């Protein structure tokens, strides 16, 4: 059984301590994670030259609502869209709108759903038609870094072990890990403790325990790590205008490893 602490599920404020959930939490997170994964599976066929990011946002919102979920980002801290669409040198939090996708673009779609009060958060990279080899390499390195980070998710390891594995692999491929944004605890609330850094040292940080839920979502740049946020207050871009990629899973620590709540039912986590 999972060792749990008493949690006030009516409290939706960030906890100072890392929450630990029991079997009910795992069941809730499986449902939320599956819906967000199914939604990102669905949208893959629509990420084509000529579509606008606003059209993608509409499709995701409708699918989420039709399947019993609520879009967590819609209205969150004043955000007016369902998803984030981050194209080329946009690192994260790109706002959907009139931007038309064109051949050769790469785009990250980040989506979070709420199902019965539980949050499922995931993002993936999508290629728009044929992309150049450097963009493909960036996407490949980003996904592999996530896989290596998730290998470190097991009781007794630390959050520093996750960050170290990601950073080591990314930098060995002469790319860089973004420092300005990180993963986060998740569950009944969207963003909870802890901050999950995608760089670090082995053995540092809190020790992982069964029942912890959080996201791992490395952002990787072809160039240098620094980013800047544009005047809209949301869109973050690379300062050197180099390409950026991100991928994200919501996970739970089990008694002997990790459960990926947002795994793709259609095996499309890497859609193309």
mmCIF file of C-alpha atoms in Angstrom:
data_model
loop_
_atom_site.group_PDB
_atom_site.id
_atom_site.type_symbol
_atom_site.label_atom_id
_atom_site.label_comp_id
_atom_site.label_asym_id
_atom_site.label_seq_id
_atom_site.Cartn_x
_atom_site.Cartn_y
_atom_site.Cartn_z
ATOM 1 C CA UNK A 1 0.000 0.000 0.000
ATOM 2 C CA UNK A 2 1.022 3.602 -0.513
ATOM 3 C CA UNK A 3 1.986 5.588 2.536
ATOM 4 C CA UNK A 4 -0.275 8.642 2.511
ATOM 5 C CA UNK A 5 -0.682 11.866 4.411
ATOM 6 C CA UNK A 6 -3.952 13.575 5.213
ATOM 7 C CA UNK A 7 -4.790 15.940 2.361
ATOM 8 C CA UNK A 8 -7.481 18.592 2.316
ATOM 9 C CA UNK A 9 -8.724 18.122 -1.245
ATOM 10 C CA UNK A 10 -10.778 21.309 -0.965
ATOM 11 C CA UNK A 11 -7.564 23.298 -0.625
ATOM 12 C CA UNK A 12 -6.242 24.347 -3.999
ATOM 13 C CA UNK A 13 -3.192 26.266 -2.852
ATOM 14 C CA UNK A 14 0.384 25.206 -3.401
ATOM 15 C CA UNK A 15 1.669 23.085 -0.554
ATOM 16 C CA UNK A 16 4.933 23.851 1.224
ATOM 17 C CA UNK A 17 5.529 20.105 1.438
ATOM 18 C CA UNK A 18 5.498 17.547 -1.371
ATOM 19 C CA UNK A 19 2.123 15.822 -1.231
ATOM 20 C CA UNK A 20 1.949 12.052 -1.142
ATOM 21 C CA UNK A 21 -1.167 10.375 -2.555
ATOM 22 C CA UNK A 22 -2.655 6.919 -2.173
ATOM 23 C CA UNK A 23 -4.522 4.518 -4.493
ATOM 24 C CA UNK A 24 -7.453 6.918 -5.018
ATOM 25 C CA UNK A 25 -5.020 9.500 -6.330
ATOM 26 C CA UNK A 26 -3.483 7.037 -8.754
ATOM 27 C CA UNK A 27 -6.928 6.145 -10.111
ATOM 28 C CA UNK A 28 -7.813 9.790 -10.566
ATOM 29 C CA UNK A 29 -4.541 10.614 -12.281
ATOM 30 C CA UNK A 30 -4.873 7.664 -14.659
ATOM 31 C CA UNK A 31 -8.192 9.024 -15.916
ATOM 32 C CA UNK A 32 -6.905 12.577 -16.337
ATOM 33 C CA UNK A 33 -3.660 11.412 -17.912
ATOM 34 C CA UNK A 34 -5.431 9.163 -20.378
ATOM 35 C CA UNK A 35 -7.742 11.937 -21.577
ATOM 36 C CA UNK A 36 -4.928 14.403 -22.198
ATOM 37 C CA UNK A 37 -2.966 11.693 -24.032
ATOM 38 C CA UNK A 38 -5.993 10.802 -26.169
ATOM 39 C CA UNK A 39 -6.439 14.486 -26.992
ATOM 40 C CA UNK A 40 -2.837 14.871 -28.119
ATOM 41 C CA UNK A 41 -3.229 11.671 -30.170
ATOM 42 C CA UNK A 42 -6.303 13.152 -31.855
ATOM 43 C CA UNK A 43 -4.687 16.444 -32.794
ATOM 44 C CA UNK A 44 -1.717 14.811 -34.550
ATOM 45 C CA UNK A 45 -3.603 14.394 -37.831
ATOM 46 C CA UNK A 46 -4.535 18.083 -37.839
ATOM 47 C CA UNK A 47 -1.018 19.520 -37.468
ATOM 48 C CA UNK A 48 -0.465 20.186 -41.169
ATOM 49 C CA UNK A 49 0.608 23.085 -43.367
ATOM 50 C CA UNK A 50 -2.159 25.676 -43.653
ATOM 51 C CA UNK A 51 -3.854 25.125 -40.302
ATOM 52 C CA UNK A 52 -3.880 27.950 -37.776
ATOM 53 C CA UNK A 53 -2.924 27.483 -34.156
ATOM 54 C CA UNK A 54 -6.325 28.905 -33.254
ATOM 55 C CA UNK A 55 -8.029 26.093 -35.176
ATOM 56 C CA UNK A 56 -5.965 23.544 -33.267
ATOM 57 C CA UNK A 57 -6.998 25.210 -30.017
ATOM 58 C CA UNK A 58 -10.689 24.924 -30.962
ATOM 59 C CA UNK A 59 -10.329 21.232 -31.824
ATOM 60 C CA UNK A 60 -8.604 20.418 -28.545
ATOM 61 C CA UNK A 61 -11.129 22.346 -26.463
ATOM 62 C CA UNK A 62 -14.104 20.641 -28.133
ATOM 63 C CA UNK A 63 -12.569 17.165 -27.806
ATOM 64 C CA UNK A 64 -11.737 17.708 -24.144
ATOM 65 C CA UNK A 65 -15.236 18.897 -23.256
ATOM 66 C CA UNK A 66 -16.926 16.202 -25.353
ATOM 67 C CA UNK A 67 -14.997 13.534 -23.450
ATOM 68 C CA UNK A 68 -15.772 14.648 -19.936
ATOM 69 C CA UNK A 69 -12.799 16.874 -19.166
ATOM 70 C CA UNK A 70 -12.233 20.537 -18.462
ATOM 71 C CA UNK A 71 -9.393 22.552 -20.044
ATOM 72 C CA UNK A 72 -7.173 23.560 -17.112
ATOM 73 C CA UNK A 73 -5.414 26.411 -18.928
ATOM 74 C CA UNK A 74 -8.586 28.181 -20.064
ATOM 75 C CA UNK A 75 -8.905 31.121 -17.678
ATOM 76 C CA UNK A 76 -5.824 30.122 -15.658
ATOM 77 C CA UNK A 77 -4.231 33.370 -14.413
ATOM 78 C CA UNK A 78 -6.032 35.196 -17.215
ATOM 79 C CA UNK A 79 -4.908 32.870 -20.026
ATOM 80 C CA UNK A 80 -7.639 32.858 -22.701
ATOM 81 C CA UNK A 81 -6.849 29.692 -24.663
ATOM 82 C CA UNK A 82 -7.023 25.937 -24.099
ATOM 83 C CA UNK A 83 -3.525 24.918 -25.223
ATOM 84 C CA UNK A 84 -0.095 26.436 -25.683
ATOM 85 C CA UNK A 85 1.364 26.241 -29.201
ATOM 86 C CA UNK A 86 5.104 26.940 -29.220
ATOM 87 C CA UNK A 87 6.589 27.139 -32.711
ATOM 88 C CA UNK A 88 10.266 26.970 -33.747
ATOM 89 C CA UNK A 89 12.184 29.329 -31.423
ATOM 90 C CA UNK A 90 9.286 29.662 -28.965
ATOM 91 C CA UNK A 91 10.311 27.768 -25.824
ATOM 92 C CA UNK A 92 6.905 27.543 -24.152
ATOM 93 C CA UNK A 93 3.536 29.238 -23.556
ATOM 94 C CA UNK A 94 2.954 30.284 -27.164
ATOM 95 C CA UNK A 95 -0.606 31.605 -27.510
ATOM 96 C CA UNK A 96 -2.831 30.115 -30.243
ATOM 97 C CA UNK A 97 -4.261 32.553 -32.761
ATOM 98 C CA UNK A 98 -4.034 33.429 -36.441
ATOM 99 C CA UNK A 99 -0.543 32.014 -36.966
ATOM 100 C CA UNK A 100 -0.623 29.611 -39.927
ATOM 101 C CA UNK A 101 1.634 26.568 -39.710
ATOM 102 C CA UNK A 102 3.927 26.097 -42.678
ATOM 103 C CA UNK A 103 6.055 23.295 -44.080
ATOM 104 C CA UNK A 104 9.166 22.802 -41.972
ATOM 105 C CA UNK A 105 7.812 24.250 -38.725
ATOM 106 C CA UNK A 106 8.130 22.365 -35.460
ATOM 107 C CA UNK A 107 5.504 22.995 -32.801
ATOM 108 C CA UNK A 108 5.017 21.933 -29.220
ATOM 109 C CA UNK A 109 1.416 21.487 -28.097
ATOM 110 C CA UNK A 110 0.979 21.625 -24.337
ATOM 111 C CA UNK A 111 -2.376 20.682 -22.823
ATOM 112 C CA UNK A 112 -3.758 20.053 -19.343
ATOM 113 C CA UNK A 113 -7.148 18.579 -18.511
ATOM 114 C CA UNK A 114 -9.121 18.246 -15.301
ATOM 115 C CA UNK A 115 -11.134 15.059 -14.778
ATOM 116 C CA UNK A 116 -13.051 14.679 -11.507
ATOM 117 C CA UNK A 117 -10.735 17.222 -9.915
ATOM 118 C CA UNK A 118 -7.468 15.584 -11.021
ATOM 119 C CA UNK A 119 -5.017 17.192 -13.464
ATOM 120 C CA UNK A 120 -3.318 15.510 -16.418
ATOM 121 C CA UNK A 121 -0.560 17.579 -18.067
ATOM 122 C CA UNK A 122 1.419 16.630 -21.164
ATOM 123 C CA UNK A 123 3.104 18.114 -24.211
ATOM 124 C CA UNK A 124 4.540 16.752 -27.426
ATOM 125 C CA UNK A 125 6.447 17.941 -30.473
ATOM 126 C CA UNK A 126 4.807 17.873 -33.900
ATOM 127 C CA UNK A 127 6.560 18.253 -37.248
ATOM 128 C CA UNK A 128 4.739 20.206 -39.939
ATOM 129 C CA UNK A 129 5.535 18.319 -43.122
ATOM 130 C CA UNK A 130 9.235 17.736 -43.783
ATOM 131 C CA UNK A 131 11.632 19.320 -41.306
ATOM 132 C CA UNK A 132 15.369 19.852 -41.571
ATOM 133 C CA UNK A 133 17.887 17.448 -39.988
ATOM 134 C CA UNK A 134 18.889 19.850 -37.213
ATOM 135 C CA UNK A 135 15.274 20.215 -36.105
ATOM 136 C CA UNK A 136 14.834 16.437 -36.200
ATOM 137 C CA UNK A 137 17.969 15.944 -34.108
ATOM 138 C CA UNK A 138 16.724 18.492 -31.564
ATOM 139 C CA UNK A 139 13.407 16.687 -31.198
ATOM 140 C CA UNK A 140 15.130 13.296 -30.895
ATOM 141 C CA UNK A 141 17.487 14.550 -28.182
ATOM 142 C CA UNK A 142 14.622 16.150 -26.258
ATOM 143 C CA UNK A 143 12.586 12.935 -26.206
ATOM 144 C CA UNK A 144 15.558 10.807 -25.267
ATOM 145 C CA UNK A 145 16.427 13.190 -22.440
ATOM 146 C CA UNK A 146 12.914 12.788 -21.052
ATOM 147 C CA UNK A 147 13.207 8.998 -21.261
ATOM 148 C CA UNK A 148 16.518 9.068 -19.404
ATOM 149 C CA UNK A 149 15.084 11.388 -16.773
ATOM 150 C CA UNK A 150 12.113 9.096 -16.208
ATOM 151 C CA UNK A 151 14.465 6.146 -15.718
ATOM 152 C CA UNK A 152 15.602 7.891 -12.545
ATOM 153 C CA UNK A 153 12.100 8.072 -11.078
ATOM 154 C CA UNK A 154 12.054 5.437 -8.339
ATOM 155 C CA UNK A 155 11.891 5.451 -4.540
ATOM 156 C CA UNK A 156 15.185 6.424 -2.918
ATOM 157 C CA UNK A 157 16.456 8.468 -5.855
ATOM 158 C CA UNK A 158 16.364 12.256 -5.754
ATOM 159 C CA UNK A 159 15.016 14.998 -7.978
ATOM 160 C CA UNK A 160 18.641 15.905 -8.652
ATOM 161 C CA UNK A 161 19.133 12.469 -10.221
ATOM 162 C CA UNK A 162 16.383 13.291 -12.749
ATOM 163 C CA UNK A 163 17.887 16.655 -13.657
ATOM 164 C CA UNK A 164 21.411 15.270 -13.886
ATOM 165 C CA UNK A 165 20.391 12.536 -16.345
ATOM 166 C CA UNK A 166 18.623 15.035 -18.587
ATOM 167 C CA UNK A 167 21.367 17.645 -18.503
ATOM 168 C CA UNK A 168 24.183 15.171 -19.095
ATOM 169 C CA UNK A 169 22.568 13.756 -22.234
ATOM 170 C CA UNK A 170 21.504 17.111 -23.687
ATOM 171 C CA UNK A 171 24.897 18.728 -23.211
ATOM 172 C CA UNK A 172 26.681 15.656 -24.610
ATOM 173 C CA UNK A 173 24.762 16.415 -27.800
ATOM 174 C CA UNK A 174 25.948 20.055 -27.750
ATOM 175 C CA UNK A 175 22.542 21.456 -26.925
ATOM 176 C CA UNK A 176 21.337 23.235 -23.790
ATOM 177 C CA UNK A 177 18.682 22.823 -21.102
ATOM 178 C CA UNK A 178 16.435 25.796 -20.363
ATOM 179 C CA UNK A 179 16.823 26.971 -16.751
ATOM 180 C CA UNK A 180 13.945 29.450 -16.555
ATOM 181 C CA UNK A 181 11.133 26.884 -16.525
ATOM 182 C CA UNK A 182 10.722 23.542 -14.824
ATOM 183 C CA UNK A 183 8.375 20.679 -14.045
ATOM 184 C CA UNK A 184 6.093 20.766 -11.027
ATOM 185 C CA UNK A 185 4.070 18.797 -8.565
ATOM 186 C CA UNK A 186 0.525 18.080 -9.710
ATOM 187 C CA UNK A 187 -2.626 16.327 -8.570
ATOM 188 C CA UNK A 188 -5.696 18.070 -7.210
ATOM 189 C CA UNK A 189 -4.069 21.366 -8.096
ATOM 190 C CA UNK A 190 -2.313 22.353 -11.313
ATOM 191 C CA UNK A 191 1.056 23.549 -10.018
ATOM 192 C CA UNK A 192 2.195 22.192 -6.673
ATOM 193 C CA UNK A 193 5.486 21.496 -4.892
ATOM 194 C CA UNK A 194 8.127 20.598 -5.833
ATOM 195 C CA UNK A 195 9.811 22.415 -8.690
ATOM 196 C CA UNK A 196 11.308 19.708 -10.906
ATOM 197 C CA UNK A 197 14.527 21.019 -12.449
ATOM 198 C CA UNK A 198 15.864 19.535 -15.669
ATOM 199 C CA UNK A 199 19.473 20.031 -14.635
ATOM 200 C CA UNK A 200 21.321 19.327 -11.427
ATOM 201 C CA UNK A 201 23.599 16.997 -9.512
ATOM 202 C CA UNK A 202 23.183 13.402 -8.464
ATOM 203 C CA UNK A 203 21.916 12.947 -4.950
ATOM 204 C CA UNK A 204 20.683 16.515 -4.508
ATOM 205 C CA UNK A 205 17.130 17.592 -3.797
ATOM 206 C CA UNK A 206 14.231 15.815 -2.137
ATOM 207 C CA UNK A 207 14.136 12.026 -2.022
ATOM 208 C CA UNK A 208 11.451 10.391 -4.169
ATOM 209 C CA UNK A 209 8.727 8.507 -2.297
ATOM 210 C CA UNK A 210 5.814 6.356 -3.519
ATOM 211 C CA UNK A 211 2.729 8.489 -4.082
ATOM 212 C CA UNK A 212 4.486 11.637 -5.302
ATOM 213 C CA UNK A 213 2.980 13.061 -8.512
ATOM 214 C CA UNK A 214 4.820 15.526 -10.748
ATOM 215 C CA UNK A 215 5.667 16.466 -14.320
ATOM 216 C CA UNK A 216 8.980 16.049 -16.099
ATOM 217 C CA UNK A 217 9.118 18.371 -19.108
ATOM 218 C CA UNK A 218 12.592 19.225 -20.409
ATOM 219 C CA UNK A 219 12.930 22.209 -22.718
ATOM 220 C CA UNK A 220 15.983 21.936 -24.937
ATOM 221 C CA UNK A 221 17.559 24.606 -27.154
ATOM 222 C CA UNK A 222 19.813 24.131 -30.150
ATOM 223 C CA UNK A 223 21.644 27.223 -28.979
ATOM 224 C CA UNK A 224 22.224 28.700 -25.535
ATOM 225 C CA UNK A 225 19.871 28.378 -22.539
ATOM 226 C CA UNK A 226 18.701 31.994 -21.987
ATOM 227 C CA UNK A 227 15.116 32.896 -22.852
ATOM 228 C CA UNK A 228 12.996 36.033 -22.707
ATOM 229 C CA UNK A 229 9.264 36.535 -22.245
ATOM 230 C CA UNK A 230 7.530 38.700 -24.836
ATOM 231 C CA UNK A 231 5.281 41.663 -24.092
ATOM 232 C CA UNK A 232 2.150 39.464 -24.008
ATOM 233 C CA UNK A 233 3.402 38.189 -20.665
ATOM 234 C CA UNK A 234 3.258 34.527 -21.714
ATOM 235 C CA UNK A 235 5.312 33.677 -24.803
ATOM 236 C CA UNK A 236 8.889 32.665 -23.961
ATOM 237 C CA UNK A 237 11.464 32.590 -26.782
ATOM 238 C CA UNK A 238 15.152 31.768 -27.075
ATOM 239 C CA UNK A 239 17.263 34.907 -26.826
ATOM 240 C CA UNK A 240 19.531 33.734 -29.641
ATOM 241 C CA UNK A 241 16.528 32.719 -31.812
ATOM 242 C CA UNK A 242 17.689 29.106 -31.927
ATOM 243 C CA UNK A 243 15.131 26.321 -32.235
ATOM 244 C CA UNK A 244 13.649 24.913 -29.045
ATOM 245 C CA UNK A 245 11.771 21.689 -28.260
ATOM 246 C CA UNK A 246 9.930 20.293 -25.255
ATOM 247 C CA UNK A 247 8.161 17.092 -24.229
ATOM 248 C CA UNK A 248 6.295 16.343 -21.031
ATOM 249 C CA UNK A 249 4.760 13.524 -19.058
ATOM 250 C CA UNK A 250 2.831 13.491 -15.799
ATOM 251 C CA UNK A 251 4.076 10.654 -13.604
ATOM 252 C CA UNK A 252 3.634 9.032 -10.225
ATOM 253 C CA UNK A 253 6.275 7.337 -8.094
ATOM 254 C CA UNK A 254 5.294 3.719 -7.387
ATOM 255 C CA UNK A 255 6.682 1.229 -4.867
ATOM 256 C CA UNK A 256 9.304 0.091 -7.381
ATOM 257 C CA UNK A 257 9.546 2.750 -10.081
ATOM 258 C CA UNK A 258 7.356 5.088 -12.098
ATOM 259 C CA UNK A 259 3.884 5.114 -13.627
ATOM 260 C CA UNK A 260 3.472 7.380 -16.660
ATOM 261 C CA UNK A 261 -0.091 8.665 -16.463
ATOM 262 C CA UNK A 262 0.052 10.437 -19.840
ATOM 263 C CA UNK A 263 1.351 7.559 -21.989
ATOM 264 C CA UNK A 264 -0.236 7.573 -25.453
ATOM 265 C CA UNK A 265 -2.949 4.899 -25.866
ATOM 266 C CA UNK A 266 -2.181 4.843 -29.622
ATOM 267 C CA UNK A 267 1.605 4.831 -29.101
ATOM 268 C CA UNK A 268 1.806 8.307 -30.662
ATOM 269 C CA UNK A 269 3.741 10.159 -27.980
ATOM 270 C CA UNK A 270 6.135 10.954 -30.806
ATOM 271 C CA UNK A 271 3.487 11.578 -33.491
ATOM 272 C CA UNK A 272 5.867 12.196 -36.396
#
